[in-house]
Amino acid sequence: MEDNKLYIEEQRREVQHADVKARVINEVNSEIVSEAERNIPQDQEQVRQVAEDLRGKAVREVVQAEREVTIARGVARVSQIVDFGFFLIYGLLALRFLLSLMAAKSSAGFVQFIRGATALLYGPFQGIVPSPSLEGGFTLALPILLALLVYALLHGVINSFLRLLAHRKTSI
């Protein structure tokens, strides 16, 4: 019987504890609500100032992002033009290499055109390394391959530099 009394007493205390806890929570919530509803001019001014600061910061970030996007678009356009120029160089030098490899007649108009168009591009590399030849005029023009490699490296460096210019800060 005594065990039962102890259990009943423990249950009564738990119910009292829950009631006290609920009353305290309600009182604290009421205080919070009443404090929040109080109209303090100083607090309102502070809230207004913080809101203006946040609004100004948001506008500045949008303007900055728009500038960066505009710059990135311009750099991307320049990169496309650079790519076009280098692909033209690659094509002309590749044609000159193939014509040399196939022993094309140097008196042909197309061969003369390609040689003339690539003279400035190929000139700095001409004679750097020997070009092995076979009977019949078939020539492996290694300087042209070297020129292609150097132009490819230059192309990569220029595009990397342009990517640096267009890099946009994405962290907060």
XYZ file of N, CA and C in Angstrom:
516
model
N 0.811 -1.196 0.000
C 0.000 0.000 0.000
C 0.857 1.263 0.000
N 1.918 1.185 0.731
C 2.785 2.347 0.810
C 3.412 2.657 -0.548
N 3.697 1.671 -1.311
C 4.266 1.883 -2.648
C 3.286 2.653 -3.509
N 2.022 2.378 -3.360
C 0.992 3.037 -4.121
C 0.921 4.517 -3.742
N 1.062 4.846 -2.456
C 1.033 6.233 -2.009
C 2.209 7.010 -2.612
N 3.341 6.371 -2.646
C 4.522 7.020 -3.213
C 4.313 7.316 -4.703
N 3.728 6.398 -5.405
C 3.448 6.577 -6.826
C 2.452 7.704 -7.037
N 1.391 7.747 -6.221
C 0.361 8.788 -6.333
C 0.973 10.155 -6.031
N 1.819 10.235 -5.000
C 2.474 11.487 -4.639
C 3.388 11.963 -5.785
N 4.099 11.055 -6.382
C 4.986 11.405 -7.511
C 4.170 11.925 -8.690
N 3.056 11.320 -8.982
C 2.177 11.769 -10.062
C 1.638 13.177 -9.780
N 1.247 13.422 -8.523
C 0.734 14.733 -8.128
C 1.809 15.801 -8.316
N 3.044 15.489 -7.929
C 4.141 16.442 -8.090
C 4.441 16.721 -9.571
N 4.375 15.713 -10.391
C 4.596 15.908 -11.830
C 3.536 16.820 -12.420
N 2.280 16.655 -12.016
C 1.191 17.502 -12.506
C 1.404 18.935 -12.031
N 1.807 19.105 -10.754
C 2.080 20.451 -10.245
C 3.239 21.091 -11.017
N 4.264 20.313 -11.252
C 5.431 20.831 -11.987
C 5.033 21.272 -13.389
N 4.222 20.479 -14.054
C 3.764 20.820 -15.407
C 2.927 22.089 -15.382
N 2.062 22.244 -14.342
C 1.241 23.459 -14.219
C 2.119 24.693 -14.014
N 3.099 24.583 -13.100
C 3.989 25.711 -12.833
C 4.777 26.066 -14.097
N 5.269 25.060 -14.771
C 6.052 25.274 -15.998
C 5.196 25.980 -17.056
N 3.951 25.552 -17.233
C 3.055 26.153 -18.216
C 2.765 27.606 -17.860
N 2.557 27.898 -16.531
C 2.312 29.274 -16.098
C 3.522 30.166 -16.392
N 4.713 29.654 -16.097
C 5.929 30.440 -16.342
C 6.089 30.712 -17.836
N 5.889 29.714 -18.656
C 6.002 29.890 -20.112
C 5.005 30.930 -20.599
N 3.757 30.869 -20.110
C 2.737 31.838 -20.519
C 3.115 33.250 -20.087
N 3.630 33.395 -18.866
C 4.042 34.715 -18.386
C 5.193 35.278 -19.227
N 6.184 34.444 -19.523
C 7.319 34.896 -20.336
C 6.844 35.293 -21.735
N 5.997 34.486 -22.323
C 5.468 34.818 -23.652
C 4.677 36.119 -23.618
N 3.903 36.321 -22.567
C 3.130 37.570 -22.436
C 4.073 38.764 -22.339
N 5.140 38.617 -21.561
C 6.117 39.712 -21.442
C 6.761 40.015 -22.792
N 7.107 38.972 -23.520
C 7.730 39.158 -24.840
C 6.767 39.888 -25.766
N 5.504 39.492 -25.773
C 4.514 40.129 -26.637
C 4.329 41.589 -26.246
N 4.231 41.847 -24.957
C 4.018 43.236 -24.533
C 5.234 44.099 -24.860
N 6.453 43.560 -24.711
C 7.660 44.315 -25.064
C 7.706 44.584 -26.569
N 7.306 43.588 -27.339
C 7.322 43.751 -28.793
C 6.284 44.775 -29.245
N 5.191 44.882 -28.544
C 4.130 45.806 -28.922
C 4.408 47.236 -28.464
N 5.316 47.397 -27.530
C 5.638 48.739 -27.048
C 6.232 49.552 -28.181
N 5.813 50.746 -28.288
C 6.302 51.641 -29.331
C 7.353 52.560 -28.741
N 8.624 52.186 -28.948
C 9.714 53.016 -28.449
C 10.316 53.724 -29.653
N 10.245 55.046 -29.694
C 10.751 55.789 -30.860
C 12.225 55.510 -31.141
N 13.017 55.344 -30.103
C 14.442 55.084 -30.291
C 14.643 53.758 -31.036
N 13.883 52.753 -30.643
C 13.983 51.454 -31.318
C 13.506 51.555 -32.763
N 12.430 52.305 -32.985
C 11.927 52.459 -34.349
C 12.967 53.128 -35.241
N 13.644 54.129 -34.723
C 14.681 54.810 -35.502
C 15.825 53.855 -35.820
N 16.191 53.052 -34.832
C 17.272 52.087 -35.045
C 16.863 51.051 -36.088
N 15.633 50.571 -36.007
C 15.132 49.594 -36.985
C 15.109 50.230 -38.376
N 14.658 51.488 -38.474
C 14.617 52.173 -39.757
C 16.030 52.323 -40.338
N 16.992 52.663 -39.490
C 18.372 52.840 -39.942
C 18.963 51.519 -40.446
N 18.713 50.452 -39.698
C 19.211 49.135 -40.120
C 18.573 48.733 -41.451
N 17.281 48.989 -41.596
C 16.600 48.657 -42.852
C 17.180 49.451 -44.022
N 17.453 50.741 -43.806
C 18.049 51.559 -44.862
C 19.440 51.065 -45.226
N 20.229 50.703 -44.210
C 21.570 50.181 -44.466
C 21.515 48.899 -45.283
N 20.601 48.005 -44.919
C 20.473 46.737 -45.656
C 20.004 46.980 -47.083
N 19.055 47.905 -47.242
C 18.554 48.218 -48.576
C 19.678 48.808 -49.435
N 20.469 49.715 -48.869
C 21.589 50.317 -49.598
C 22.626 49.282 -49.981
N 22.912 48.384 -49.055
C 23.889 47.331 -49.348
C 23.393 46.432 -50.479
N 22.112 46.081 -50.443
C 21.550 45.226 -51.494
C 21.633 45.914 -52.854
N 21.329 47.220 -52.902
C 21.381 47.957 -54.167
C 22.824 48.010 -54.679
N 23.780 48.286 -53.780
C 25.188 48.331 -54.200
C 25.645 46.979 -54.741
N 25.217 45.894 -54.108
C 25.604 44.556 -54.576
C 25.025 44.268 -55.950
N 23.780 44.684 -56.176
C 23.157 44.460 -57.489
C 23.874 45.271 -58.555
N 24.207 46.528 -58.259
C 24.914 47.373 -59.220
C 26.285 46.781 -59.532
N 27.003 46.334 -58.487
C 28.326 45.735 -58.682
C 28.231 44.457 -59.524
N 27.241 43.632 -59.222
C 27.065 42.392 -59.988
C 26.762 42.704 -61.449
N 25.952 43.733 -61.685
C 25.625 44.118 -63.066
C 26.877 44.596 -63.803
N 27.720 45.378 -63.123
C 28.982 45.818 -63.740
C 29.854 44.625 -64.096
N 29.972 43.688 -63.156
C 30.822 42.529 -63.389
C 30.300 41.682 -64.542
N 28.983 41.549 -64.636
C 28.391 40.782 -65.739
C 28.655 41.489 -67.070
N 28.543 42.812 -67.084
C 28.805 43.575 -68.313
C 30.260 43.416 -68.749
N 31.174 43.507 -67.791
C 32.597 43.321 -68.107
C 32.840 41.908 -68.617
N 32.241 40.929 -67.960
C 32.426 39.528 -68.362
C 31.906 39.302 -69.788
N 30.792 39.925 -70.123
C 30.261 39.788 -71.488
C 31.228 40.371 -72.511
N 31.778 41.548 -72.205
C 32.738 42.177 -73.125
C 33.986 41.330 -73.289
N 34.487 40.799 -72.182
C 35.684 39.956 -72.239
C 35.389 38.672 -73.012
N 34.183 38.123 -72.829
C 33.808 36.908 -73.567
C 33.778 37.185 -75.070
N 33.298 38.370 -75.454
C 33.268 38.722 -76.879
C 34.695 38.843 -77.418
N 35.583 39.489 -76.642
C 36.985 39.601 -77.062
C 37.604 38.217 -77.182
N 37.281 37.329 -76.239
C 37.804 35.964 -76.279
C 37.345 35.229 -77.539
N 36.107 35.462 -77.939
C 35.612 34.831 -79.165
C 36.376 35.335 -80.386
N 36.669 36.620 -80.400
C 37.424 37.184 -81.522
C 38.843 36.623 -81.545
N 39.458 36.521 -80.358
C 40.803 35.933 -80.255
C 40.774 34.486 -80.739
N 39.768 33.736 -80.306
C 39.641 32.341 -80.745
C 39.535 32.258 -82.258
N 38.700 33.111 -82.844
C 38.543 33.106 -84.295
C 39.879 33.376 -84.986
N 40.604 34.373 -84.507
C 41.902 34.707 -85.102
C 42.881 33.548 -85.015
N 42.969 32.929 -83.852
C 43.905 31.809 -83.706
C 43.473 30.595 -84.527
N 42.176 30.335 -84.615
C 41.736 29.208 -85.440
C 42.037 29.459 -86.914
N 41.971 30.697 -87.328
C 42.356 31.053 -88.691
C 43.851 30.791 -88.893
N 44.665 31.193 -87.916
C 46.115 30.936 -87.986
C 46.378 29.435 -88.045
N 45.714 28.670 -87.181
C 45.912 27.214 -87.169
C 45.552 26.615 -88.527
N 44.438 27.051 -89.087
C 43.999 26.506 -90.379
C 44.981 26.815 -91.497
N 45.438 28.068 -91.558
C 46.377 28.448 -92.622
C 47.707 27.705 -92.486
N 48.224 27.618 -91.249
C 49.492 26.897 -91.052
C 49.331 25.398 -91.328
N 48.178 24.836 -90.953
C 47.936 23.416 -91.231
C 47.877 23.174 -92.746
N 47.246 24.089 -93.460
C 47.222 23.958 -94.925
C 48.629 24.034 -95.505
N 49.431 24.966 -95.018
C 50.815 25.080 -95.505
C 51.594 23.803 -95.193
N 51.372 23.243 -93.995
C 52.045 21.997 -93.617
C 51.634 20.856 -94.556
N 50.336 20.727 -94.810
C 49.851 19.656 -95.690
C 50.353 19.831 -97.125
N 50.356 21.050 -97.607
C 50.859 21.299 -98.969
C 52.343 20.954 -99.073
N 53.096 21.265 -98.014
C 54.518 20.930 -97.997
C 54.708 19.421 -97.927
N 53.891 18.768 -97.130
C 53.979 17.318 -96.951
C 53.625 16.580 -98.245
N 52.684 17.132 -99.000
C 52.240 16.479 -100.239
C 53.042 16.922 -101.458
N 54.047 17.747 -101.250
C 54.902 18.241 -102.332
C 54.085 18.962 -103.400
N 53.212 19.866 -102.968
C 52.390 20.642 -103.905
C 53.288 21.548 -104.743
N 52.901 21.763 -105.985
C 53.692 22.597 -106.895
C 53.676 24.042 -106.403
N 54.858 24.593 -106.209
C 54.956 25.952 -105.691
C 54.507 26.995 -106.715
N 54.328 26.596 -107.973
C 53.868 27.537 -109.000
C 52.339 27.657 -109.025
N 51.643 26.759 -108.299
C 50.176 26.788 -108.280
C 49.705 28.024 -107.510
N 48.604 28.620 -107.971
C 48.084 29.851 -107.374
C 47.676 29.677 -105.911
N 47.022 28.582 -105.607
C 46.573 28.348 -104.224
C 47.766 28.205 -103.285
N 48.786 27.479 -103.729
C 49.993 27.296 -102.917
C 50.662 28.645 -102.677
N 50.737 29.479 -103.720
C 51.339 30.804 -103.559
C 50.520 31.678 -102.600
N 49.193 31.563 -102.690
C 48.324 32.321 -101.786
C 48.562 31.912 -100.328
N 48.585 30.603 -100.060
C 48.791 30.104 -98.692
C 50.171 30.516 -98.188
N 51.177 30.411 -99.032
C 52.533 30.823 -98.610
C 52.581 32.321 -98.306
N 51.914 33.100 -99.113
C 51.884 34.547 -98.878
C 51.120 34.901 -97.602
N 49.995 34.207 -97.387
C 49.164 34.485 -96.210
C 49.852 34.065 -94.916
N 50.709 33.064 -94.987
C 51.357 32.571 -93.767
C 52.804 33.031 -93.620
N 53.288 33.847 -94.538
C 54.696 34.255 -94.498
C 55.048 34.937 -93.176
N 54.232 35.860 -92.713
C 54.519 36.551 -91.448
C 54.390 35.608 -90.241
N 53.446 34.690 -90.336
C 53.227 33.766 -89.212
C 54.326 32.715 -89.126
N 54.802 32.276 -90.302
C 55.784 31.193 -90.365
C 57.217 31.700 -90.336
N 57.421 32.926 -90.745
C 58.756 33.506 -90.862
C 59.634 33.359 -89.622
N 59.166 33.697 -88.414
C 60.021 33.601 -87.227
C 60.469 32.173 -86.911
N 59.783 31.183 -87.440
C 60.099 29.787 -87.118
C 60.875 29.084 -88.231
N 60.940 29.712 -89.384
C 61.605 29.112 -90.531
C 63.094 28.970 -90.236
N 63.637 27.772 -90.443
C 65.049 27.505 -90.263
C 65.455 27.185 -88.835
N 64.547 27.162 -87.887
C 64.899 26.824 -86.497
C 65.366 25.378 -86.409
N 64.596 24.496 -87.013
C 64.971 23.068 -87.067
C 64.913 22.636 -88.525
N 65.694 21.625 -88.882
C 65.673 21.172 -90.288
C 64.355 20.485 -90.634
N 64.015 20.549 -91.896
C 62.816 19.900 -92.407
C 63.239 18.712 -93.259
N 63.058 17.483 -92.746
C 63.465 16.316 -93.537
C 62.638 16.199 -94.824
N 63.315 15.811 -95.923
C 62.649 15.686 -97.222
C 62.900 14.304 -97.807
N 61.974 13.864 -98.601
C 62.104 12.618 -99.346
C 62.232 12.957 -100.836
N 62.591 11.949 -101.602
C 62.656 12.163 -103.048
C 61.273 12.544 -103.550
N 61.216 13.411 -104.464
C 59.936 13.841 -105.025
C 59.437 15.120 -104.364
N 60.195 15.662 -103.397
C 59.837 16.938 -102.797
C 58.944 16.866 -101.577
N 58.603 15.641 -101.122
C 57.764 15.510 -99.923
C 58.575 15.973 -98.707
N 58.076 16.992 -98.013
C 58.832 17.594 -96.911
C 58.005 17.602 -95.634
N 58.643 17.170 -94.550
C 58.013 17.250 -93.230
C 58.490 18.566 -92.605
N 57.674 19.590 -92.711
C 58.052 20.938 -92.274
C 57.887 21.043 -90.753
N 58.931 20.639 -90.034
C 58.880 20.691 -88.570
C 58.736 22.114 -88.026
N 59.317 23.132 -88.677
C 59.111 24.493 -88.167
C 57.629 24.908 -88.136
N 56.845 24.383 -89.076
C 55.411 24.697 -89.067
C 54.757 24.062 -87.845
N 55.143 22.835 -87.523
C 54.600 22.186 -86.328
C 55.005 22.953 -85.071
N 56.233 23.424 -85.043
C 56.702 24.229 -83.915
C 55.894 25.532 -83.822
N 55.632 26.155 -84.968
C 54.840 27.388 -84.987
C 53.429 27.119 -84.452
N 52.839 26.002 -84.879
C 51.502 25.647 -84.381
C 51.507 25.476 -82.862
N 52.532 24.830 -82.347
C 52.638 24.624 -80.903
C 52.780 25.958 -80.161
N 53.648 26.831 -80.663
C 53.853 28.132 -80.018
C 52.575 28.970 -80.073
N 51.886 28.971 -81.218
C 50.640 29.736 -81.322
C 49.559 29.152 -80.408
N 49.532 27.835 -80.257
C 48.562 27.219 -79.340
C 48.846 27.646 -77.897
N 50.116 27.675 -77.512
C 50.475 28.137 -76.161
C 50.097 29.608 -75.973
N 50.397 30.431 -76.962
C 50.046 31.847 -76.886
C 48.527 32.022 -76.786
N 47.799 31.248 -77.537
C 46.337 31.279 -77.505
C 45.836 30.942 -76.099
N 46.402 29.899 -75.503
C 46.002 29.513 -74.144
C 46.317 30.588 -73.121
N 47.473 31.222 -73.245
C 47.855 32.288 -72.303
C 46.903 33.476 -72.427
N 46.602 33.871 -73.644
C 45.704 35.017 -73.853
C 44.322 34.707 -73.287
N 43.798 33.515 -73.564
C 42.476 33.164 -73.030
C 42.485 33.068 -71.509
N 43.562 32.586 -70.921
C 43.659 32.541 -69.461
C 43.648 33.950 -68.883
N 44.366 34.858 -69.508
C 44.380 36.247 -69.061
C 42.982 36.858 -69.160
N 42.284 36.573 -70.237
C 40.925 37.101 -70.397
C 39.985 36.517 -69.346
N 40.162 35.244 -69.005
C 39.344 34.641 -67.939
C 39.603 35.328 -66.601
N 40.860 35.716 -66.366
C 41.175 36.447 -65.135
C 40.436 37.782 -65.096
N 40.366 38.463 -66.231
C 39.667 39.739 -66.282
C 38.174 39.572 -66.064
N 37.636 38.462 -66.549
C 36.193 38.250 -66.468
C 35.785 37.567 -65.176
N 36.750 37.147 -64.363
C 36.422 36.434 -63.123
C 35.532 37.297 -62.258
N 34.459 36.697 -61.784
C 33.489 37.412 -60.967
C 33.507 36.884 -59.561
N 33.551 37.775 -58.577
C 33.528 37.385 -57.177
C 32.178 36.767 -56.875
N 32.190 35.541 -56.353
C 30.921 34.872 -56.072
C 30.717 34.621 -54.590
N 31.701 34.966 -53.769
C 31.526 34.733 -52.332
C 30.825 35.928 -51.702
N 30.247 35.679 -50.571
C 29.495 36.729 -49.860
C 30.394 37.396 -48.853
